[in-house]
């Protein structure tokens, strides 16, 4: 059974969010609506919906006009077993000592590696994105230098792959958080699948904004693989919750966005140590002075 998508673009964040809310009242009703900033520095927002029936073109045109958006582009999506497709096309990722794989590749785990099982069916990142790979390689580099994380947090954890990687190589518990309740459920499922129950705690939170995160501070290592503006907004809280001498591994950034983030953290006394570039993406390792 085919499904349909309808996407448009506009340049005002508030209007984009309002348009997304208005789409939820359409008939036929969309099964999901998303509002995303296009990370190209243009300030453009994309609003899209997914439908089990072809959406009403007139209603979409009226919505676009009402919110000063470009005309919607409607596409039919063929019936595809996406999980099977991902399993066929995504190969395991080697990032330093870490080996990120799906269960269909369990026979490929190299001797001496630290395996991290992330199923293709799980949303919120499989470890194949350059930002996740960059964070894992940065973690591996810190550990190779003799650093041991005793209080580690993964902010905006998605699948919790970074939190699990830290728990694989160090003995102390790790905490992972995400603002999305479904992401937290996925993270918890991954923790169980990797046999890390009790080693990684997953909580729903924005930034450090729950007692479970605050009471474990100060942290000697914090991961935040999110986006440029949330990273900038997080800088004061990062400074407040990071231990003296502690590290922050930041990603979710295009290379051209790095300097703005570096400056935001430098203003809080957290300074860049290294950066790692994979394709168009950059991962920053910063440190708070001892």
mmCIF file of C-alpha atoms in Angstrom:
data_model
loop_
_atom_site.group_PDB
_atom_site.id
_atom_site.type_symbol
_atom_site.label_atom_id
_atom_site.label_comp_id
_atom_site.label_asym_id
_atom_site.label_seq_id
_atom_site.Cartn_x
_atom_site.Cartn_y
_atom_site.Cartn_z
ATOM 1 C CA UNK A 1 0.000 0.000 0.000
ATOM 2 C CA UNK A 2 1.602 3.295 -1.047
ATOM 3 C CA UNK A 3 1.922 6.234 1.318
ATOM 4 C CA UNK A 4 2.319 9.928 0.554
ATOM 5 C CA UNK A 5 4.529 12.785 1.711
ATOM 6 C CA UNK A 6 3.925 16.515 1.438
ATOM 7 C CA UNK A 7 6.775 18.961 2.053
ATOM 8 C CA UNK A 8 7.190 22.720 1.889
ATOM 9 C CA UNK A 9 9.764 25.331 2.925
ATOM 10 C CA UNK A 10 9.575 28.751 4.549
ATOM 11 C CA UNK A 11 11.914 31.163 6.287
ATOM 12 C CA UNK A 12 10.138 31.904 9.570
ATOM 13 C CA UNK A 13 10.468 29.474 12.499
ATOM 14 C CA UNK A 14 7.243 30.487 14.254
ATOM 15 C CA UNK A 15 5.284 30.254 11.013
ATOM 16 C CA UNK A 16 6.816 26.848 10.287
ATOM 17 C CA UNK A 17 5.776 25.508 13.695
ATOM 18 C CA UNK A 18 2.286 26.980 13.299
ATOM 19 C CA UNK A 19 1.977 25.412 9.847
ATOM 20 C CA UNK A 20 3.013 22.061 11.273
ATOM 21 C CA UNK A 21 0.281 22.328 13.910
ATOM 22 C CA UNK A 22 -2.281 23.307 11.262
ATOM 23 C CA UNK A 23 -1.377 20.269 9.148
ATOM 24 C CA UNK A 24 -2.358 17.987 12.025
ATOM 25 C CA UNK A 25 -5.975 19.048 11.510
ATOM 26 C CA UNK A 26 -6.104 18.048 7.840
ATOM 27 C CA UNK A 27 -8.527 15.508 6.412
ATOM 28 C CA UNK A 28 -7.206 12.936 5.671
ATOM 29 C CA UNK A 29 -5.151 13.337 8.828
ATOM 30 C CA UNK A 30 -1.387 12.885 8.483
ATOM 31 C CA UNK A 31 0.193 10.006 10.384
ATOM 32 C CA UNK A 32 3.070 12.295 11.332
ATOM 33 C CA UNK A 33 4.210 15.913 10.928
ATOM 34 C CA UNK A 34 7.761 17.224 11.207
ATOM 35 C CA UNK A 35 9.268 20.721 11.381
ATOM 36 C CA UNK A 36 13.017 20.941 10.778
ATOM 37 C CA UNK A 37 15.591 23.676 10.255
ATOM 38 C CA UNK A 38 17.652 23.002 7.138
ATOM 39 C CA UNK A 39 21.253 23.061 8.381
ATOM 40 C CA UNK A 40 22.742 25.015 5.477
ATOM 41 C CA UNK A 41 22.955 28.421 7.120
ATOM 42 C CA UNK A 42 20.045 29.800 5.075
ATOM 43 C CA UNK A 43 17.557 30.041 7.935
ATOM 44 C CA UNK A 44 15.096 27.936 5.962
ATOM 45 C CA UNK A 45 12.613 25.614 7.679
ATOM 46 C CA UNK A 46 11.029 22.513 6.189
ATOM 47 C CA UNK A 47 7.581 21.303 7.136
ATOM 48 C CA UNK A 48 6.417 17.871 6.074
ATOM 49 C CA UNK A 49 3.634 15.388 6.644
ATOM 50 C CA UNK A 50 3.141 11.668 6.006
ATOM 51 C CA UNK A 51 -0.207 10.320 4.847
ATOM 52 C CA UNK A 52 -1.810 6.912 4.294
ATOM 53 C CA UNK A 53 -4.097 8.511 1.697
ATOM 54 C CA UNK A 54 -3.294 11.165 -0.891
ATOM 55 C CA UNK A 55 -3.640 14.564 0.815
ATOM 56 C CA UNK A 56 -6.061 17.186 -0.460
ATOM 57 C CA UNK A 57 -4.131 19.424 -2.858
ATOM 58 C CA UNK A 58 -6.500 22.363 -2.383
ATOM 59 C CA UNK A 59 -6.159 22.211 1.397
ATOM 60 C CA UNK A 60 -2.370 22.080 1.104
ATOM 61 C CA UNK A 61 -2.380 25.076 -1.256
ATOM 62 C CA UNK A 62 -4.510 27.084 1.185
ATOM 63 C CA UNK A 63 -2.223 26.184 4.079
ATOM 64 C CA UNK A 64 0.881 27.176 2.115
ATOM 65 C CA UNK A 65 -0.663 30.511 1.149
ATOM 66 C CA UNK A 66 -1.877 31.172 4.688
ATOM 67 C CA UNK A 67 1.596 30.751 6.151
ATOM 68 C CA UNK A 68 3.618 32.332 3.314
ATOM 69 C CA UNK A 69 5.231 28.994 2.485
ATOM 70 C CA UNK A 70 6.291 27.628 -0.874
ATOM 71 C CA UNK A 71 3.802 25.305 -2.585
ATOM 72 C CA UNK A 72 3.752 21.814 -1.122
ATOM 73 C CA UNK A 73 5.477 19.053 -3.077
ATOM 74 C CA UNK A 74 3.471 15.822 -2.814
ATOM 75 C CA UNK A 75 5.158 12.499 -3.535
ATOM 76 C CA UNK A 76 3.938 8.931 -3.504
ATOM 77 C CA UNK A 77 6.200 6.618 -1.506
ATOM 78 C CA UNK A 78 6.239 3.022 -2.761
ATOM 79 C CA UNK A 79 5.530 0.207 -0.352
ATOM 80 C CA UNK A 80 8.989 -0.784 0.879
ATOM 81 C CA UNK A 81 10.288 -2.906 3.719
ATOM 82 C CA UNK A 82 12.568 -0.161 5.003
ATOM 83 C CA UNK A 83 14.088 -2.233 7.779
ATOM 84 C CA UNK A 84 15.127 -4.920 5.294
ATOM 85 C CA UNK A 85 16.464 -2.237 2.947
ATOM 86 C CA UNK A 86 18.545 -0.657 5.720
ATOM 87 C CA UNK A 87 19.891 -4.046 6.741
ATOM 88 C CA UNK A 88 21.041 -4.729 3.184
ATOM 89 C CA UNK A 89 22.603 -1.323 2.622
ATOM 90 C CA UNK A 90 24.147 -0.381 5.987
ATOM 91 C CA UNK A 91 27.452 -2.047 6.700
ATOM 92 C CA UNK A 92 29.074 -2.116 10.148
ATOM 93 C CA UNK A 93 30.968 0.982 11.289
ATOM 94 C CA UNK A 94 34.479 0.820 12.724
ATOM 95 C CA UNK A 95 35.326 3.864 14.857
ATOM 96 C CA UNK A 96 38.558 3.336 16.745
ATOM 97 C CA UNK A 97 38.058 0.330 19.024
ATOM 98 C CA UNK A 98 34.264 0.456 18.550
ATOM 99 C CA UNK A 99 32.328 -1.750 16.120
ATOM 100 C CA UNK A 100 28.723 -0.629 15.509
ATOM 101 C CA UNK A 101 26.637 -3.329 13.871
ATOM 102 C CA UNK A 102 23.174 -4.819 13.386
ATOM 103 C CA UNK A 103 22.332 -8.365 14.464
ATOM 104 C CA UNK A 104 22.528 -9.492 10.821
ATOM 105 C CA UNK A 105 26.269 -8.707 10.983
ATOM 106 C CA UNK A 106 26.943 -10.397 14.333
ATOM 107 C CA UNK A 107 29.314 -12.852 12.655
ATOM 108 C CA UNK A 108 31.580 -9.990 11.549
ATOM 109 C CA UNK A 109 32.602 -8.651 14.977
ATOM 110 C CA UNK A 110 36.420 -8.328 14.956
ATOM 111 C CA UNK A 111 38.434 -9.843 17.766
ATOM 112 C CA UNK A 112 39.448 -7.267 20.351
ATOM 113 C CA UNK A 113 36.808 -4.700 19.338
ATOM 114 C CA UNK A 114 34.142 -3.165 21.552
ATOM 115 C CA UNK A 115 30.866 -4.203 19.852
ATOM 116 C CA UNK A 116 27.771 -1.992 19.974
ATOM 117 C CA UNK A 117 24.546 -3.535 18.676
ATOM 118 C CA UNK A 118 22.160 -1.027 17.081
ATOM 119 C CA UNK A 119 19.315 -2.589 15.119
ATOM 120 C CA UNK A 120 18.284 -1.104 11.784
ATOM 121 C CA UNK A 121 14.696 -1.004 13.039
ATOM 122 C CA UNK A 122 15.661 1.492 15.746
ATOM 123 C CA UNK A 123 15.171 5.156 14.880
ATOM 124 C CA UNK A 124 17.340 8.063 16.049
ATOM 125 C CA UNK A 125 20.602 7.032 14.424
ATOM 126 C CA UNK A 126 22.347 3.769 13.657
ATOM 127 C CA UNK A 127 25.906 4.992 14.196
ATOM 128 C CA UNK A 128 26.548 5.444 10.482
ATOM 129 C CA UNK A 129 26.310 9.236 10.506
ATOM 130 C CA UNK A 130 29.607 11.119 10.426
ATOM 131 C CA UNK A 131 28.769 12.917 13.666
ATOM 132 C CA UNK A 132 28.303 9.688 15.630
ATOM 133 C CA UNK A 133 31.421 8.191 14.115
ATOM 134 C CA UNK A 134 33.356 11.343 14.970
ATOM 135 C CA UNK A 135 32.186 11.190 18.593
ATOM 136 C CA UNK A 136 33.176 7.524 18.908
ATOM 137 C CA UNK A 137 36.601 8.211 17.419
ATOM 138 C CA UNK A 138 37.061 11.191 19.762
ATOM 139 C CA UNK A 139 36.113 9.006 22.731
ATOM 140 C CA UNK A 140 38.575 6.351 21.580
ATOM 141 C CA UNK A 141 41.321 8.992 21.286
ATOM 142 C CA UNK A 142 40.693 10.279 24.834
ATOM 143 C CA UNK A 143 40.793 6.764 26.232
ATOM 144 C CA UNK A 144 43.990 6.002 24.311
ATOM 145 C CA UNK A 145 45.594 9.017 26.014
ATOM 146 C CA UNK A 146 44.886 7.467 29.408
ATOM 147 C CA UNK A 147 41.711 9.378 30.286
ATOM 148 C CA UNK A 148 39.082 7.465 32.292
ATOM 149 C CA UNK A 149 35.535 8.788 32.522
ATOM 150 C CA UNK A 150 34.113 8.343 36.024
ATOM 151 C CA UNK A 151 31.067 10.578 35.605
ATOM 152 C CA UNK A 152 29.789 10.581 32.012
ATOM 153 C CA UNK A 153 26.602 12.034 30.465
ATOM 154 C CA UNK A 154 25.216 11.715 26.938
ATOM 155 C CA UNK A 155 22.928 14.700 26.268
ATOM 156 C CA UNK A 156 20.545 14.233 23.333
ATOM 157 C CA UNK A 157 21.446 10.568 23.285
ATOM 158 C CA UNK A 158 19.211 9.192 20.494
ATOM 159 C CA UNK A 159 20.069 5.488 20.442
ATOM 160 C CA UNK A 160 22.462 5.939 23.417
ATOM 161 C CA UNK A 161 25.319 4.570 21.327
ATOM 162 C CA UNK A 162 27.781 7.064 22.857
ATOM 163 C CA UNK A 163 26.680 6.366 26.408
ATOM 164 C CA UNK A 164 26.990 2.637 25.766
ATOM 165 C CA UNK A 165 30.452 3.081 24.265
ATOM 166 C CA UNK A 166 31.632 4.820 27.447
ATOM 167 C CA UNK A 167 30.052 2.092 29.583
ATOM 168 C CA UNK A 168 31.836 -0.552 27.506
ATOM 169 C CA UNK A 169 35.310 0.739 28.316
ATOM 170 C CA UNK A 170 34.935 2.263 31.807
ATOM 171 C CA UNK A 171 33.482 0.744 34.987
ATOM 172 C CA UNK A 172 31.328 3.590 36.333
ATOM 173 C CA UNK A 173 27.646 4.117 35.429
ATOM 174 C CA UNK A 174 26.707 6.482 32.600
ATOM 175 C CA UNK A 175 23.559 8.599 32.232
ATOM 176 C CA UNK A 176 21.891 9.322 28.873
ATOM 177 C CA UNK A 177 19.092 11.815 28.182
ATOM 178 C CA UNK A 178 16.892 12.909 25.307
ATOM 179 C CA UNK A 179 13.994 15.333 24.954
ATOM 180 C CA UNK A 180 12.005 12.756 22.944
ATOM 181 C CA UNK A 181 10.179 10.091 24.968
ATOM 182 C CA UNK A 182 10.334 7.613 22.079
ATOM 183 C CA UNK A 183 14.091 8.134 21.781
ATOM 184 C CA UNK A 184 14.429 7.320 25.475
ATOM 185 C CA UNK A 185 12.465 4.083 24.940
ATOM 186 C CA UNK A 186 14.737 3.198 22.013
ATOM 187 C CA UNK A 187 17.814 3.974 24.092
ATOM 188 C CA UNK A 188 16.588 1.738 26.895
ATOM 189 C CA UNK A 189 15.939 -1.098 24.423
ATOM 190 C CA UNK A 190 19.471 -0.743 23.054
ATOM 191 C CA UNK A 191 20.946 -0.753 26.546
ATOM 192 C CA UNK A 192 19.173 -4.041 27.279
ATOM 193 C CA UNK A 193 20.190 -5.534 23.923
ATOM 194 C CA UNK A 194 23.833 -4.758 24.704
ATOM 195 C CA UNK A 195 23.694 -6.257 28.193
ATOM 196 C CA UNK A 196 24.313 -2.897 29.850
ATOM 197 C CA UNK A 197 21.309 -2.849 32.187
ATOM 198 C CA UNK A 198 22.276 -0.974 35.323
ATOM 199 C CA UNK A 199 25.332 0.510 33.623
ATOM 200 C CA UNK A 200 23.474 3.097 31.495
ATOM 201 C CA UNK A 201 20.475 5.026 32.859
ATOM 202 C CA UNK A 202 18.195 6.716 30.305
ATOM 203 C CA UNK A 203 16.035 9.722 31.230
ATOM 204 C CA UNK A 204 13.789 12.191 29.406
ATOM 205 C CA UNK A 205 15.168 15.711 29.772
ATOM 206 C CA UNK A 206 16.126 18.893 27.964
ATOM 207 C CA UNK A 207 19.773 19.628 28.595
ATOM 208 C CA UNK A 208 20.668 19.005 32.240
ATOM 209 C CA UNK A 209 17.138 19.857 33.335
ATOM 210 C CA UNK A 210 16.179 16.961 35.636
ATOM 211 C CA UNK A 211 17.409 16.039 39.139
ATOM 212 C CA UNK A 212 18.789 12.704 37.899
ATOM 213 C CA UNK A 213 21.316 14.627 35.788
ATOM 214 C CA UNK A 214 22.006 17.466 38.216
ATOM 215 C CA UNK A 215 22.745 15.184 41.157
ATOM 216 C CA UNK A 216 25.495 13.321 39.255
ATOM 217 C CA UNK A 217 27.356 16.530 38.394
ATOM 218 C CA UNK A 218 30.076 17.554 37.990
ATOM 219 C CA UNK A 219 30.841 15.446 34.914
ATOM 220 C CA UNK A 220 34.317 14.701 33.652
ATOM 221 C CA UNK A 221 32.931 13.882 30.182
ATOM 222 C CA UNK A 222 29.756 15.045 28.425
ATOM 223 C CA UNK A 223 28.664 14.056 24.929
ATOM 224 C CA UNK A 224 26.257 16.343 23.062
ATOM 225 C CA UNK A 225 25.625 15.257 19.474
ATOM 226 C CA UNK A 226 22.727 17.570 18.632
ATOM 227 C CA UNK A 227 22.637 20.716 16.435
ATOM 228 C CA UNK A 228 24.429 24.055 16.328
ATOM 229 C CA UNK A 229 21.900 26.303 18.091
ATOM 230 C CA UNK A 230 21.019 23.817 20.854
ATOM 231 C CA UNK A 231 24.760 23.359 21.453
ATOM 232 C CA UNK A 232 25.246 27.117 21.745
ATOM 233 C CA UNK A 233 22.250 27.399 24.082
ATOM 234 C CA UNK A 234 23.691 24.562 26.187
ATOM 235 C CA UNK A 235 27.078 26.258 26.746
ATOM 236 C CA UNK A 236 26.306 27.993 30.107
ATOM 237 C CA UNK A 237 24.769 24.809 31.541
ATOM 238 C CA UNK A 238 27.710 22.800 30.241
ATOM 239 C CA UNK A 239 30.105 25.103 32.091
ATOM 240 C CA UNK A 240 28.054 24.725 35.267
ATOM 241 C CA UNK A 241 27.930 20.926 35.139
ATOM 242 C CA UNK A 242 31.385 20.076 33.763
ATOM 243 C CA UNK A 243 34.138 19.311 36.262
ATOM 244 C CA UNK A 244 37.430 21.197 36.266
ATOM 245 C CA UNK A 245 39.609 19.428 33.722
ATOM 246 C CA UNK A 246 36.531 17.737 32.247
ATOM 247 C CA UNK A 247 35.886 17.208 28.530
ATOM 248 C CA UNK A 248 32.935 17.924 26.251
ATOM 249 C CA UNK A 249 32.615 16.069 22.943
ATOM 250 C CA UNK A 250 30.257 18.064 20.717
ATOM 251 C CA UNK A 251 28.889 17.247 17.287
ATOM 252 C CA UNK A 252 25.874 17.528 15.009
ATOM 253 C CA UNK A 253 27.763 20.338 13.277
ATOM 254 C CA UNK A 254 28.644 21.175 9.718
ATOM 255 C CA UNK A 255 32.263 22.242 9.387
ATOM 256 C CA UNK A 256 31.293 25.869 8.728
ATOM 257 C CA UNK A 257 29.360 25.998 12.011
ATOM 258 C CA UNK A 258 32.283 24.955 14.199
ATOM 259 C CA UNK A 259 33.772 28.381 14.925
ATOM 260 C CA UNK A 260 30.532 29.825 16.257
ATOM 261 C CA UNK A 261 30.165 26.915 18.684
ATOM 262 C CA UNK A 262 33.832 27.091 19.706
ATOM 263 C CA UNK A 263 33.391 30.798 20.471
ATOM 264 C CA UNK A 264 30.251 30.192 22.549
ATOM 265 C CA UNK A 265 32.056 27.647 24.712
ATOM 266 C CA UNK A 266 35.248 29.690 24.965
ATOM 267 C CA UNK A 267 33.146 32.511 26.433
ATOM 268 C CA UNK A 268 32.194 30.045 29.178
ATOM 269 C CA UNK A 269 35.803 29.029 29.827
ATOM 270 C CA UNK A 270 35.651 25.748 27.876
ATOM 271 C CA UNK A 271 38.254 25.623 25.137
ATOM 272 C CA UNK A 272 38.825 23.538 22.026
ATOM 273 C CA UNK A 273 41.455 20.807 22.218
ATOM 274 C CA UNK A 274 40.919 18.904 18.956
ATOM 275 C CA UNK A 275 38.506 18.638 16.073
ATOM 276 C CA UNK A 276 37.729 15.699 13.841
ATOM 277 C CA UNK A 277 36.214 16.135 10.361
ATOM 278 C CA UNK A 278 34.311 13.379 8.567
ATOM 279 C CA UNK A 279 32.854 14.528 5.259
ATOM 280 C CA UNK A 280 30.934 17.761 5.853
ATOM 281 C CA UNK A 281 30.642 17.129 9.600
ATOM 282 C CA UNK A 282 32.892 18.106 12.468
ATOM 283 C CA UNK A 283 33.266 16.797 16.021
ATOM 284 C CA UNK A 284 34.824 19.051 18.652
ATOM 285 C CA UNK A 285 36.621 17.939 21.806
ATOM 286 C CA UNK A 286 36.775 20.775 24.323
ATOM 287 C CA UNK A 287 38.134 20.966 27.875
ATOM 288 C CA UNK A 288 37.386 23.029 30.949
ATOM 289 C CA UNK A 289 40.645 24.152 32.594
ATOM 290 C CA UNK A 290 41.782 22.065 35.550
#
